[in-house]
Coordinates of C-alpha atoms in Angstrom, one line a residue:
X799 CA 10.3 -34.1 -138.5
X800 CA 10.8 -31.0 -136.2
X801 CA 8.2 -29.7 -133.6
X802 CA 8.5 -26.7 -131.5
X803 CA 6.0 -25.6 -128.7
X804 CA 3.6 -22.7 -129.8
X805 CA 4.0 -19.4 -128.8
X806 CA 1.7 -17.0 -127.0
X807 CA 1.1 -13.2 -126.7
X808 CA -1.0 -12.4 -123.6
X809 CA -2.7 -9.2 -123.1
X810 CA -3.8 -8.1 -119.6
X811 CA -6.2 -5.1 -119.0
X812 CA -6.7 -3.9 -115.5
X813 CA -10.0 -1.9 -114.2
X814 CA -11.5 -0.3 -111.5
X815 CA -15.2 -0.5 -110.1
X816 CA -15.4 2.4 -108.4
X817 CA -12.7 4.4 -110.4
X818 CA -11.8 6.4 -107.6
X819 CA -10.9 5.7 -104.0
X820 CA -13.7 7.7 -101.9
X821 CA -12.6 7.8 -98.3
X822 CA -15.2 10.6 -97.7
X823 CA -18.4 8.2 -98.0
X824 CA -17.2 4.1 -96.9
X825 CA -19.1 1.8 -98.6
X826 CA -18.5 -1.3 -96.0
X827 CA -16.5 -2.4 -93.1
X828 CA -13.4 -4.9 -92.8
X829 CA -12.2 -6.2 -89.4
X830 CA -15.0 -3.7 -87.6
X831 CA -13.6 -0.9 -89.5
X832 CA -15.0 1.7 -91.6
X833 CA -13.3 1.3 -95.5
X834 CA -13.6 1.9 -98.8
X835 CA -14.4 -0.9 -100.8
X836 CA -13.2 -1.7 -104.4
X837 CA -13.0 -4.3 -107.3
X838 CA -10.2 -4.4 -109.5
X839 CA -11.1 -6.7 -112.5
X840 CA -7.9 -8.3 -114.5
X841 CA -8.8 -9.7 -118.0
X842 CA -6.5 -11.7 -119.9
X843 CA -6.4 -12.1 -123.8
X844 CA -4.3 -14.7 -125.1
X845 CA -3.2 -15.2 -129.0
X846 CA -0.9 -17.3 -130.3
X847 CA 2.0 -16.7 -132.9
X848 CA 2.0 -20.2 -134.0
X849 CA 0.6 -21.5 -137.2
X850 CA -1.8 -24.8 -137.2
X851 CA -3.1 -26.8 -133.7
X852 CA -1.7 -26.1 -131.1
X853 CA -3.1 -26.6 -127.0
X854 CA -6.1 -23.5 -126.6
X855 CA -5.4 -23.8 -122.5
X856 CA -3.2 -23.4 -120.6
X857 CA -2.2 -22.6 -116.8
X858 CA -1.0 -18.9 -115.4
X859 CA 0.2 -17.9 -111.8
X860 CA -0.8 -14.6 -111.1
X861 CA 0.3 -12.2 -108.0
X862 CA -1.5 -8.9 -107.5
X863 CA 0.2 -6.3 -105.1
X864 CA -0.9 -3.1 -103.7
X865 CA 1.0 0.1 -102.9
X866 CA 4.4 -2.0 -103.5
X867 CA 6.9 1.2 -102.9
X868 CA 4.8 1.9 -99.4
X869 CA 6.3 0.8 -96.0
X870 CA 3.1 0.9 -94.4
X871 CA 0.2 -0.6 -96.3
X872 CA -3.0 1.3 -96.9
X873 CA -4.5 -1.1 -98.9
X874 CA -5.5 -4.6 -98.4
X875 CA -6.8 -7.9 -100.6
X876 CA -10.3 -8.7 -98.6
X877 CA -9.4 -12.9 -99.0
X878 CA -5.8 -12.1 -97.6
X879 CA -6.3 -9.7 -95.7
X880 CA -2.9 -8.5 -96.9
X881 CA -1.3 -6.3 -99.9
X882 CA -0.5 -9.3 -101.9
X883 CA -2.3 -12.1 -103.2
X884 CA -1.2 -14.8 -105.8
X885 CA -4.1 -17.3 -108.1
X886 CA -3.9 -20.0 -110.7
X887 CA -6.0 -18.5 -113.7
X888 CA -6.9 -20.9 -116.2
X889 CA -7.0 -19.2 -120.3
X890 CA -7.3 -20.7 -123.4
X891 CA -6.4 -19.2 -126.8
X892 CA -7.9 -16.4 -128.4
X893 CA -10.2 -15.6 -125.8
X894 CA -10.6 -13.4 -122.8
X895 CA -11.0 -14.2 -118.9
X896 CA -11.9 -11.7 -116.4
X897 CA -10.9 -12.5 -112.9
X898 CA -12.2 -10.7 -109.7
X899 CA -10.2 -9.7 -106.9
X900 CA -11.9 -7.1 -104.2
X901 CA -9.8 -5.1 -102.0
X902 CA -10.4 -2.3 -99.5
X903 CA -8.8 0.9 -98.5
X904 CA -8.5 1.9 -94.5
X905 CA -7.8 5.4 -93.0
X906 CA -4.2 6.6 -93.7
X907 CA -2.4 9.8 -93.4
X908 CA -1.3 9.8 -97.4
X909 CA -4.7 10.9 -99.4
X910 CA -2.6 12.4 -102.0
X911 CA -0.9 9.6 -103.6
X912 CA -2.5 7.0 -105.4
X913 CA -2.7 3.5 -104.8
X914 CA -0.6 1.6 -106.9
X915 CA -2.1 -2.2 -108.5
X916 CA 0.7 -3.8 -109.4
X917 CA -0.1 -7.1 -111.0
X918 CA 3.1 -10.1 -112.3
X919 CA 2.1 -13.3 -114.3
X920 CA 4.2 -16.3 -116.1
X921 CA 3.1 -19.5 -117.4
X922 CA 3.7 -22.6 -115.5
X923 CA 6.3 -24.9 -116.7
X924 CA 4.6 -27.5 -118.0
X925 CA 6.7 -29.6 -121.5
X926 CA 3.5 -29.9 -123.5
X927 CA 2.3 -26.0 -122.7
X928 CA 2.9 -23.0 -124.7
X929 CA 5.7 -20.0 -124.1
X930 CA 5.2 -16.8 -123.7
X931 CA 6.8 -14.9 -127.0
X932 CA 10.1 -13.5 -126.3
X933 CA 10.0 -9.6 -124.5
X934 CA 6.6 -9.6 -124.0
X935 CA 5.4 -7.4 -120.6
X936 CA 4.8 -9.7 -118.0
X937 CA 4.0 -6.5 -115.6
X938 CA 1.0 -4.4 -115.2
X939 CA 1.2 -1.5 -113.0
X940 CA -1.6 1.3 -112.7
X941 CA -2.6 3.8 -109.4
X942 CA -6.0 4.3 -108.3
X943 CA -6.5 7.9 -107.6
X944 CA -7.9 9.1 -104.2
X945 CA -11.5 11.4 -104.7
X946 CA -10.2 14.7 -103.9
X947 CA -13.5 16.8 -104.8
X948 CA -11.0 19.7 -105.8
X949 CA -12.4 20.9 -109.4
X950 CA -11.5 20.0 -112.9
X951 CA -7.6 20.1 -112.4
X952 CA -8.1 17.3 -109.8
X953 CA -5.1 19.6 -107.2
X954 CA -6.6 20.6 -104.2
X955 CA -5.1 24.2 -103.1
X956 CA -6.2 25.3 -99.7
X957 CA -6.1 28.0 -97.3
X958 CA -5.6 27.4 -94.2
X959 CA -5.8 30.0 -91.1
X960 CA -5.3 29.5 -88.2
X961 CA -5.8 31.9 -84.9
X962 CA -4.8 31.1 -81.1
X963 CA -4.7 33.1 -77.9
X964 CA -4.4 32.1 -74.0
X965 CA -5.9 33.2 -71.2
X966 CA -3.3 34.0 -69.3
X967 CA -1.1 37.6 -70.2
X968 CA 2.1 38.8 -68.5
X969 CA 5.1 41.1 -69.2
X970 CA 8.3 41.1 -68.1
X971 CA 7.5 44.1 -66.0
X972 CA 4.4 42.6 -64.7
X973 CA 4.6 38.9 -65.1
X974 CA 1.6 36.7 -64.4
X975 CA 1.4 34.6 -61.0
X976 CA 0.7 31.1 -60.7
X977 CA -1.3 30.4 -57.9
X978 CA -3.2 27.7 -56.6
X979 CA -6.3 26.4 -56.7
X980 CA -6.0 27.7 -60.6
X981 CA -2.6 26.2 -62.1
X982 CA -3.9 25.6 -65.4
X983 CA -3.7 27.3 -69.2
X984 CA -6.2 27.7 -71.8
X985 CA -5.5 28.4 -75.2
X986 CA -8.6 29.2 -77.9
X987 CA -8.0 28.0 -81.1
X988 CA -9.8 28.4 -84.2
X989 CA -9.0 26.8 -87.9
X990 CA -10.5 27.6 -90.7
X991 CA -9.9 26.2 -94.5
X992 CA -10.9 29.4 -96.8
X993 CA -10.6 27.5 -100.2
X994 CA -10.2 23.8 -100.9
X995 CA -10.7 21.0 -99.5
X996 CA -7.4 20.1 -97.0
X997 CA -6.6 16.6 -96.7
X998 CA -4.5 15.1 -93.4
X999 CA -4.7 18.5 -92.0
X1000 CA -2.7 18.5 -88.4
X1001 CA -2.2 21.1 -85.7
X1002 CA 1.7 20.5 -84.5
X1003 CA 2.2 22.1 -80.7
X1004 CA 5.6 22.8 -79.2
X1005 CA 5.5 24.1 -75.6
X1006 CA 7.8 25.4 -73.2
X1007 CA 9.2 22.5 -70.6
X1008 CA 7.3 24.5 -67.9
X1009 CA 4.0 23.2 -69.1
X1010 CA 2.1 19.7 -69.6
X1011 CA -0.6 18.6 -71.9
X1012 CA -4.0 17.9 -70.4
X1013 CA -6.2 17.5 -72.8
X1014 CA -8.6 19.0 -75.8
X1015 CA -12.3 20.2 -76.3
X1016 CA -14.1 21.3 -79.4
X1017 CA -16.6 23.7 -79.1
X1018 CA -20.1 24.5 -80.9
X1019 CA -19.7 22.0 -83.6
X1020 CA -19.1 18.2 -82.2
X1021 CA -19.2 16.8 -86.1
X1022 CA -15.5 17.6 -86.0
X1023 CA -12.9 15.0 -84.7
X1024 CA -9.4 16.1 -83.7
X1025 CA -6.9 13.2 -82.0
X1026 CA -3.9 14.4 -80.2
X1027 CA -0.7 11.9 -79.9
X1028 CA 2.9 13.1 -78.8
X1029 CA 5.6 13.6 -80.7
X1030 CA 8.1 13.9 -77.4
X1031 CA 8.3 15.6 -73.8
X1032 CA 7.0 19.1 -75.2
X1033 CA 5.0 18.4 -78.5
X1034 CA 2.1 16.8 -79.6
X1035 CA 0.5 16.3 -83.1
X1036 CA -3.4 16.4 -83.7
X1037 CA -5.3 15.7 -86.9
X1038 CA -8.2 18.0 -87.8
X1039 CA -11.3 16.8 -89.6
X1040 CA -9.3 13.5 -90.7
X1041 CA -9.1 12.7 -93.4
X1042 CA -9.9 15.6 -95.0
X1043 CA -10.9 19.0 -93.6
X1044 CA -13.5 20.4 -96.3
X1045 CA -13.8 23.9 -98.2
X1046 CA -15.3 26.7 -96.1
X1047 CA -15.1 24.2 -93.0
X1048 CA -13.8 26.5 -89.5
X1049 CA -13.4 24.4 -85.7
X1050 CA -13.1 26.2 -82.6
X1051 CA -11.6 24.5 -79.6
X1052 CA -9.8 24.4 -76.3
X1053 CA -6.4 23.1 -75.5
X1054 CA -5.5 22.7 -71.9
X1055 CA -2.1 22.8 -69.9
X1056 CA -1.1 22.1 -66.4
X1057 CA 1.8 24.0 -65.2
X1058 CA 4.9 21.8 -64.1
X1059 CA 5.8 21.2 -60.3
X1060 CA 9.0 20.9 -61.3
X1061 CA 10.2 22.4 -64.0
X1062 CA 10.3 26.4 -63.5
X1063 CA 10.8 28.8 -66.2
X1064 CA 10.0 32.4 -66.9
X1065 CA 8.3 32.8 -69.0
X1066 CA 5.8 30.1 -71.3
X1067 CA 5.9 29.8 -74.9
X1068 CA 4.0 27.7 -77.7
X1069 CA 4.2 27.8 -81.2
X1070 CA 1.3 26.2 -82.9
X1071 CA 1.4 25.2 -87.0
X1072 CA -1.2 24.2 -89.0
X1073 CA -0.5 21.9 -92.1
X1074 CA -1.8 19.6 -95.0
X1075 CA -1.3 17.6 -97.7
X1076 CA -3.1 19.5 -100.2
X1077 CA -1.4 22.7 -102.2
X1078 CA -1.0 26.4 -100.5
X1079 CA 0.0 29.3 -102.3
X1080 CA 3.0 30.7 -100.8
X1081 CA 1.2 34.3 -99.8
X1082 CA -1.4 32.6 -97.5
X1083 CA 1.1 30.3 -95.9
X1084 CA 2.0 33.2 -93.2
X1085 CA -1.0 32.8 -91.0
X1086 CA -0.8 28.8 -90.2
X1087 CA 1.5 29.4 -87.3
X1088 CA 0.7 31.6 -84.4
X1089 CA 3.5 32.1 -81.6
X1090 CA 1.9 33.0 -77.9
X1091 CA 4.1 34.0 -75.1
X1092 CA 3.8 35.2 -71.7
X1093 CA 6.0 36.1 -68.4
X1094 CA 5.1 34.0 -65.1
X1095 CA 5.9 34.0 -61.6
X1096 CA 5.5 31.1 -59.2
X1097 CA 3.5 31.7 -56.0
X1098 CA 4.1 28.7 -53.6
X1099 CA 1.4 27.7 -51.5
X1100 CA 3.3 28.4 -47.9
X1101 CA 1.1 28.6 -44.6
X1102 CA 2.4 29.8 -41.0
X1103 CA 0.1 28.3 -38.2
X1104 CA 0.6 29.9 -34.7
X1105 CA -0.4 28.7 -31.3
X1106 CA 0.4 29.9 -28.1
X1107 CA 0.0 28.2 -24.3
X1108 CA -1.3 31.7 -23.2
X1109 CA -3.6 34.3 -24.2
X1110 CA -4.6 36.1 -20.9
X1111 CA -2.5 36.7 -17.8
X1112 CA -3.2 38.4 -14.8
X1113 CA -0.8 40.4 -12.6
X1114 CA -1.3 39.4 -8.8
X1115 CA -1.0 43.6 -7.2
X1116 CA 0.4 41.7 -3.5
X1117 CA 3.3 39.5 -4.7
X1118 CA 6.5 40.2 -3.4
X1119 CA 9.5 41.9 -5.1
X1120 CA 11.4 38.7 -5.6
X1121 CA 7.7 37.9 -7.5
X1122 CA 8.9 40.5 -10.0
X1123 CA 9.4 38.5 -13.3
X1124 CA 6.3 36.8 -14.3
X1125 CA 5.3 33.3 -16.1
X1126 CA 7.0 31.6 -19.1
X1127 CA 5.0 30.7 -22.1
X1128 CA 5.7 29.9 -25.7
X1129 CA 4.5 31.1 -29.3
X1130 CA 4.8 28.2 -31.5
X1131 CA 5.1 28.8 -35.1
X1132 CA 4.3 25.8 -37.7
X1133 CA 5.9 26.9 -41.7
X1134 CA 4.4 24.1 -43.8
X1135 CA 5.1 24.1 -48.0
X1136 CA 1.5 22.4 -49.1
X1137 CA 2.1 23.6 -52.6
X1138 CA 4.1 21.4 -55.3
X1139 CA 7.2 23.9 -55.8
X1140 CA 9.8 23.8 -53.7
X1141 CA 11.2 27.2 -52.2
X1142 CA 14.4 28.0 -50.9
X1143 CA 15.7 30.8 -48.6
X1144 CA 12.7 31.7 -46.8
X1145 CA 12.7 34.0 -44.0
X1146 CA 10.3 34.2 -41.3
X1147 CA 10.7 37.3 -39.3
X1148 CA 8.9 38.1 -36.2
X1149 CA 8.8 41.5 -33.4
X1150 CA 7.7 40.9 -30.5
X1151 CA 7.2 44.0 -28.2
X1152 CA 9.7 44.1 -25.7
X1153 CA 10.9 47.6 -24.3
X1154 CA 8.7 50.8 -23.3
X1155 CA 9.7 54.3 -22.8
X1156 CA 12.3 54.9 -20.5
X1157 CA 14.0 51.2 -21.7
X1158 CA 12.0 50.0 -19.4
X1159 CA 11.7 46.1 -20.5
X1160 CA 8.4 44.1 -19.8
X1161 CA 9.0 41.3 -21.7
X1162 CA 11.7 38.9 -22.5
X1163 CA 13.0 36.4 -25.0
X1164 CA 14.3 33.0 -22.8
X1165 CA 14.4 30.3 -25.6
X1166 CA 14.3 30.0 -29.7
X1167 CA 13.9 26.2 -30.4
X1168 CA 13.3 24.8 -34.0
X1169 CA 13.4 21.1 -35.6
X1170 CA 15.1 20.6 -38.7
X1171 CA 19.0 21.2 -39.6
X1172 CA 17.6 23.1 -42.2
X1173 CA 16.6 26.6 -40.3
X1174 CA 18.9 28.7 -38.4
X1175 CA 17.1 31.5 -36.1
X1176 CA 19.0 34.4 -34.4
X1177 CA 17.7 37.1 -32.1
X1178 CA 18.4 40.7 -32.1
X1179 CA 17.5 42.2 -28.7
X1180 CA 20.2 44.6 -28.2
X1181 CA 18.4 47.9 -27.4
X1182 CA 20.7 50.5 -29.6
X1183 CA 20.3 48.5 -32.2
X1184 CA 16.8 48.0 -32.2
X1185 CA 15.8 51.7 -31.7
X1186 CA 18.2 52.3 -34.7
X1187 CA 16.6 50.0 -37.0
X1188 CA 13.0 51.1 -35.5
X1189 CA 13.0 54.7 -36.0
X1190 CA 9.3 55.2 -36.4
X1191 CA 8.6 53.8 -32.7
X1192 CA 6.3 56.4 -30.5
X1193 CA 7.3 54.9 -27.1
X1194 CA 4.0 54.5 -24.7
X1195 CA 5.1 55.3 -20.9
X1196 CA 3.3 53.0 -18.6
X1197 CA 1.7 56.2 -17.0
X1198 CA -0.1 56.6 -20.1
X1199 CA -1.4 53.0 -20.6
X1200 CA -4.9 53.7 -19.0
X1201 CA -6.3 55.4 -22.7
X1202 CA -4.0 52.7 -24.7
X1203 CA -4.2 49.5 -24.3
X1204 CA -1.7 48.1 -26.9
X1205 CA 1.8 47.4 -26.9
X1206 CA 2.7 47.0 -30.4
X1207 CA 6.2 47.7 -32.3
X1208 CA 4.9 50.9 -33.5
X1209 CA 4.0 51.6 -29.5
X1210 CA 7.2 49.4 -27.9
X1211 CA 10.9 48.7 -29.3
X1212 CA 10.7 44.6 -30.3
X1213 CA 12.7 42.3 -30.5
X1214 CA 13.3 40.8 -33.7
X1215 CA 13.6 36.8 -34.1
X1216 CA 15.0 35.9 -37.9
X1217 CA 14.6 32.6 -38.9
X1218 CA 16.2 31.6 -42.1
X1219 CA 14.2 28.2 -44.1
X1220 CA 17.4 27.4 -46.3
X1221 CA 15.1 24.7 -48.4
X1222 CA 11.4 23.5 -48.1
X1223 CA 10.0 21.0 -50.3
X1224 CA 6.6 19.4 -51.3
X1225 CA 4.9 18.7 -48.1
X1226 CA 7.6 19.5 -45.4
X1227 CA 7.2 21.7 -42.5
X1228 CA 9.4 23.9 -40.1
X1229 CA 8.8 24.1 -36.1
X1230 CA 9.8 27.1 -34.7
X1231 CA 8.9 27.5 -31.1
X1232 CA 9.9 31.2 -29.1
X1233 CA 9.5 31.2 -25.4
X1234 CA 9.0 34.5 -23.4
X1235 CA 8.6 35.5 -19.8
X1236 CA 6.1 38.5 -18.9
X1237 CA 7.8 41.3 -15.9
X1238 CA 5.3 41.6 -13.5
X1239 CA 7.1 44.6 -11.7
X1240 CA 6.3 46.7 -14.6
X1241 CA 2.8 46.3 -15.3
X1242 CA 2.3 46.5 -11.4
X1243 CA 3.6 50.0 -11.6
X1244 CA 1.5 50.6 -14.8
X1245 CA -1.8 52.6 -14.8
X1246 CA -3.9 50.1 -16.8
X1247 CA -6.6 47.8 -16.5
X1248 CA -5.7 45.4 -18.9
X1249 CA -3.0 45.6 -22.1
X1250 CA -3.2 43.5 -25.1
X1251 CA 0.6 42.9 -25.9
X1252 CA 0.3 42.5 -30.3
X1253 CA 3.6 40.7 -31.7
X1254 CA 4.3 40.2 -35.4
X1255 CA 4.9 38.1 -37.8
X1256 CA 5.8 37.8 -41.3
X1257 CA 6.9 35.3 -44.1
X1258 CA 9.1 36.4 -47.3
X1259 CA 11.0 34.5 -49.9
X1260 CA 14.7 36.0 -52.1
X1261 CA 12.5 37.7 -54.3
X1262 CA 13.1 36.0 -57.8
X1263 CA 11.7 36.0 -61.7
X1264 CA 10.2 32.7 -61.1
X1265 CA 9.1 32.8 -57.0
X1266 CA 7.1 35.6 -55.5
X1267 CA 4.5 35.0 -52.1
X1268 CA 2.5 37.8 -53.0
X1269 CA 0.1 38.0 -50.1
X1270 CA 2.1 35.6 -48.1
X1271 CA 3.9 38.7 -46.9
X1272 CA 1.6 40.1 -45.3
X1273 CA 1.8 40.4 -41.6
X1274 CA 0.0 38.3 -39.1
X1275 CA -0.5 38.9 -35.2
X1276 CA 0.2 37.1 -32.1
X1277 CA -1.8 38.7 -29.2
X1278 CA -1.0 38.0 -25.2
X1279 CA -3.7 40.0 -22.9
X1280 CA -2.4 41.0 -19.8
X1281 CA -5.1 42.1 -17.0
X1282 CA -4.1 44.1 -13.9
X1283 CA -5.3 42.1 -10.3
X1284 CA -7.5 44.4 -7.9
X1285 CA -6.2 44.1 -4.0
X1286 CA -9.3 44.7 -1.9
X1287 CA -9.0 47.0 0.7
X1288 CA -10.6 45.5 4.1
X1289 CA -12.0 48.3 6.6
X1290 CA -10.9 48.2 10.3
X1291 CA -14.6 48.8 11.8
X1292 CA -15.2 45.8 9.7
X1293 CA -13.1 43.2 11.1
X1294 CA -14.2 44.6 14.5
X1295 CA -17.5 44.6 13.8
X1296 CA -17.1 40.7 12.7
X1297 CA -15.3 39.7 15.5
X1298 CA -17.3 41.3 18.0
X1299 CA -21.1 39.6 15.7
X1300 CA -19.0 36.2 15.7
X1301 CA -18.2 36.3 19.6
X1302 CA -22.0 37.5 20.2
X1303 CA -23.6 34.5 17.7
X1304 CA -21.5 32.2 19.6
X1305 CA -22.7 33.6 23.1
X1306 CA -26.0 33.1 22.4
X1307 CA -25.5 29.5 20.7
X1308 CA -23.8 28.2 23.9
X1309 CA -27.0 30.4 26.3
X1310 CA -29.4 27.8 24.1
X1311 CA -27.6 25.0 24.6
X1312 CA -27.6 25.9 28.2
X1313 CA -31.3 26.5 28.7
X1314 CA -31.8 22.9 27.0
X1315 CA -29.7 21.3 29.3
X1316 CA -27.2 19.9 27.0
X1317 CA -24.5 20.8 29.9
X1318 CA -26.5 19.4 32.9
X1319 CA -25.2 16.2 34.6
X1320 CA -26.9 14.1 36.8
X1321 CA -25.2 13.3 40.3
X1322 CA -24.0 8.9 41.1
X1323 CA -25.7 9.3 44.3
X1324 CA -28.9 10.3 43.6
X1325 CA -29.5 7.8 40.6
X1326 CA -28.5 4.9 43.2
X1327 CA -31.4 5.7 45.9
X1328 CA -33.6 6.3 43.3
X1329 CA -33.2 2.8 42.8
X1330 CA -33.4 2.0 46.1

């Protein structure tokens, strides 16, 4: 009189062809990449709890996921192309049905955790079907495991060492200058893996803010790849060997830097790190980092161009005492920043002779002129002054100017022009034009034949830790040749000797003229009865 539907018991196995994940050797590609390819092979087994006939088939719905617990996916079905897929799979009663579902495994940073298969079923409601028995599993979960290659315990324990130096060394005392053309840093790096093999191995970089990463080179051996991303302004993160950086393996390369235009420290620091995934004792884990440091000083690419509107001038010995003072010219002086740091407070500084023995003064200063709101020059010409602050000065008398013929600041007193450069950035550029006027009294009392008057010039920065010109201070010349006119005397026998030969010459030209007839004239009367 009663009937019940029958009950089942399923049994699901799950396998794995290959049994490991190799991501060493890929067997095939999906979407143009390089993977590992697998088959996991579900059988089911159903047997029923119910005496006498009952329906032998029956409909499940099956849904297979991989790596449920991951964010990221590293596995994939190949007919979804995603980490879950879902069937019908048709059984029947005490037998078994294997079903096939192939998926593949793509590069990922986690190699050390197995893939988890997690595979759900039920059986679709249908009223003349069969239910599944009351708490029976309706969950299979098992992990493939990743091929390590690390010996019978299957834990791979590495060693990893890792050296670094740069190219570049400065102390505080003696720091290291940054000049152009060369504004770069090297740093040499090896790795090496002394026992097993190291899977996701990465190099993590932090730098000082003073520096910028350019790029990286491995050296000798090109089999290794290494792929640098950053982490934020001053770090980057590169993987080594990936995915797995083998036993005895050792990569040398080259990381490069470019020093920061604007960002100016003392000193540059890195700290490189060296990790994995696999196991490391704690007494070898002491030489994965390395810390490099080094002082710096900035030298800033800063070029003074002079031109002047006269290089040789020559006293006239018959001018006139109201003649005395001689021409004006100008020394034009161009400060241009053509480096990429900006400086501030520099000073250009230039003597210009001025004075001789006896304060005699054969040059002058008229005019200072400069373009930008930016410098402020000031003259010191006051002759106390100027013989206290230039002690050293052996004063040239200009009766003694015949042997010497320079007038320099160590021969002259000079007058000192300071101009101050509050600021100059990137690419800007100062004018600074000084205008003199040469005495032409003194150099006509002089014993000379000609003087080459040497002015000075030099450039210098607030001497800081980060900004130093180092040969920029170095003093360059401006030269102005003055050469002494010759007045030439003119004998009196001379000009009577050519006056009396020019009144003779013209004698005789006017006799010739004379004995050609050129002042005969013919008389009216004579030419009319001629005619006649």
């Amino acid at each position: 009189m009663l009937s019940s539907r029958s009950i089942v018991q399923i049994n699901v196995s799950l396998s794995f062809q290959p049994h490991s994940i190799n991501v060493i050797q890929k067997t095939c590609q999906r979407g143009g990449r390089e993977s590992a390819c697998l088959n996991a092979t579900a059988c089911f087994t159903t047997v029923s709890r119910s005496p006498g006939p009952h329906t032998n088939s029956f409909n499940l719905w099956v849904s297979a996921m991989l790596d449920d617990r991951k964010l990221s996916a590293r596995a994939l079905f190949d007919d979804s192309s995603q980490r879950q897929t879902q069937l019908a799979v048709r059984v029947h009663t005490g037998q078994t049905l294997c079903y096939r579902m192939p998926f593949h495994v793509y590069d990922t940073a986690d190699y050390i955790r197995p893939i988890s298969f997690s595979l759900r079923f039920k059986i679709n409601d249908t009223e003349s079907g069969p239910v599944l028995d009351e708490g029976w599993p309706t969950t299979v979960k098992k992990s493939i495991q990743f091929f390590k290659d690390c010996g019978e315990d299957d834990v791979c324990t590495t060693d990893l060492v890792l050296q670094a130096h740069m190219d570049i060394s400065g102390t505080r005392q003696k720091p290291y200058v940054i000049r152009s053309p060369r504004r770069r840093l090297a740093v040499e790096v090896q790795l090496q893996n002394r026992l097993e093999n190291a899977y996701n191995t990465s190099l993590t970089l932090n730098y000082s803010r003073n520096l910028h990463f350019s790029s990286l080179s491995i050296r000798e051996n090109a089999n290794f790849k290494i792929e640098c991303t950053a982490l934020g302004a001053n770090s980057h993160s590169c993987n080594v060997s990936y995915p797995v950086f083998r036993s005895q393996s050792k990569v040398n390369f080259m990381l490069e830097f470019e020093f920061s235009c604007t960002s100016l420290h003392n000193r540059v620091q890195m700290k490189l790190h060296a990790k994995s995934d696999s196991v490391e004792r704690e007494d070898t884990f002491g030489d994965n980092s390395v810390q490099l440091q080094s002082f710096v000083q900035y030298e800033p690419e800063l070029f003074v161009i002079s031109e002047t509107n006269l290089n040789r001038y020559e006293v006239h010995p018959t001018r006139t005492a109201s003649e005395a003072i001689g021409p004006e010219f100008y020394t034009q002086l161009k400060l241009q920043n053509l480096g990429c740091y900006s400086v501030s407070n520099v000073e250009l500084r230039l003597l210009l002779p001025s004075v001789a023995a006896g304060d005699t003064v054969f040059m002058t200063i008229t005019d200072v002129s400069y373009n930008a709101s930016w410098v402020n020059c000031s003259v010191l010409s006051d002759l106390p002054q100027l013989k206290a602050r230039q002690r050293d000065v052996r004063s040239l008398h200009p009766e003694d100017m015949m042997p010497n013929d320079i007038l320099n600041c160590s021969r002259s007193w000079c007058t000192e022009v300071v101009c101050e450069v509050k600021q100059l950035l990137r690419g800007q550029f100062a004018l600074i034009r000084v205008s003199r006027r040469v005495h032409d009294d003194f150099f006509r009392k002089a014993k000379y034949k000609s003087v080459k008057i040497i002015g000075a010039y030099s450039l210098a920065a607030q001497e800081t830790n980060l900004i130093t010109l180092g040969t920029g201070t170095v003093w360059r010349e401006t030269v102005l040749e003055v050469l002494k006119g010759r007045a030439i005397p003119i004998s009196l026998w001379i000009l009577i000797g050519s006056i009396i030969g020019g009144l003779l010459l013209l004698a005789l030209i006017i006799f010739i003229l004379w004995k050609l007839g050129f002042f005969t004239r013919k008389q009216r009367g004579e030419d009319e009865n001629h005619e006649d």
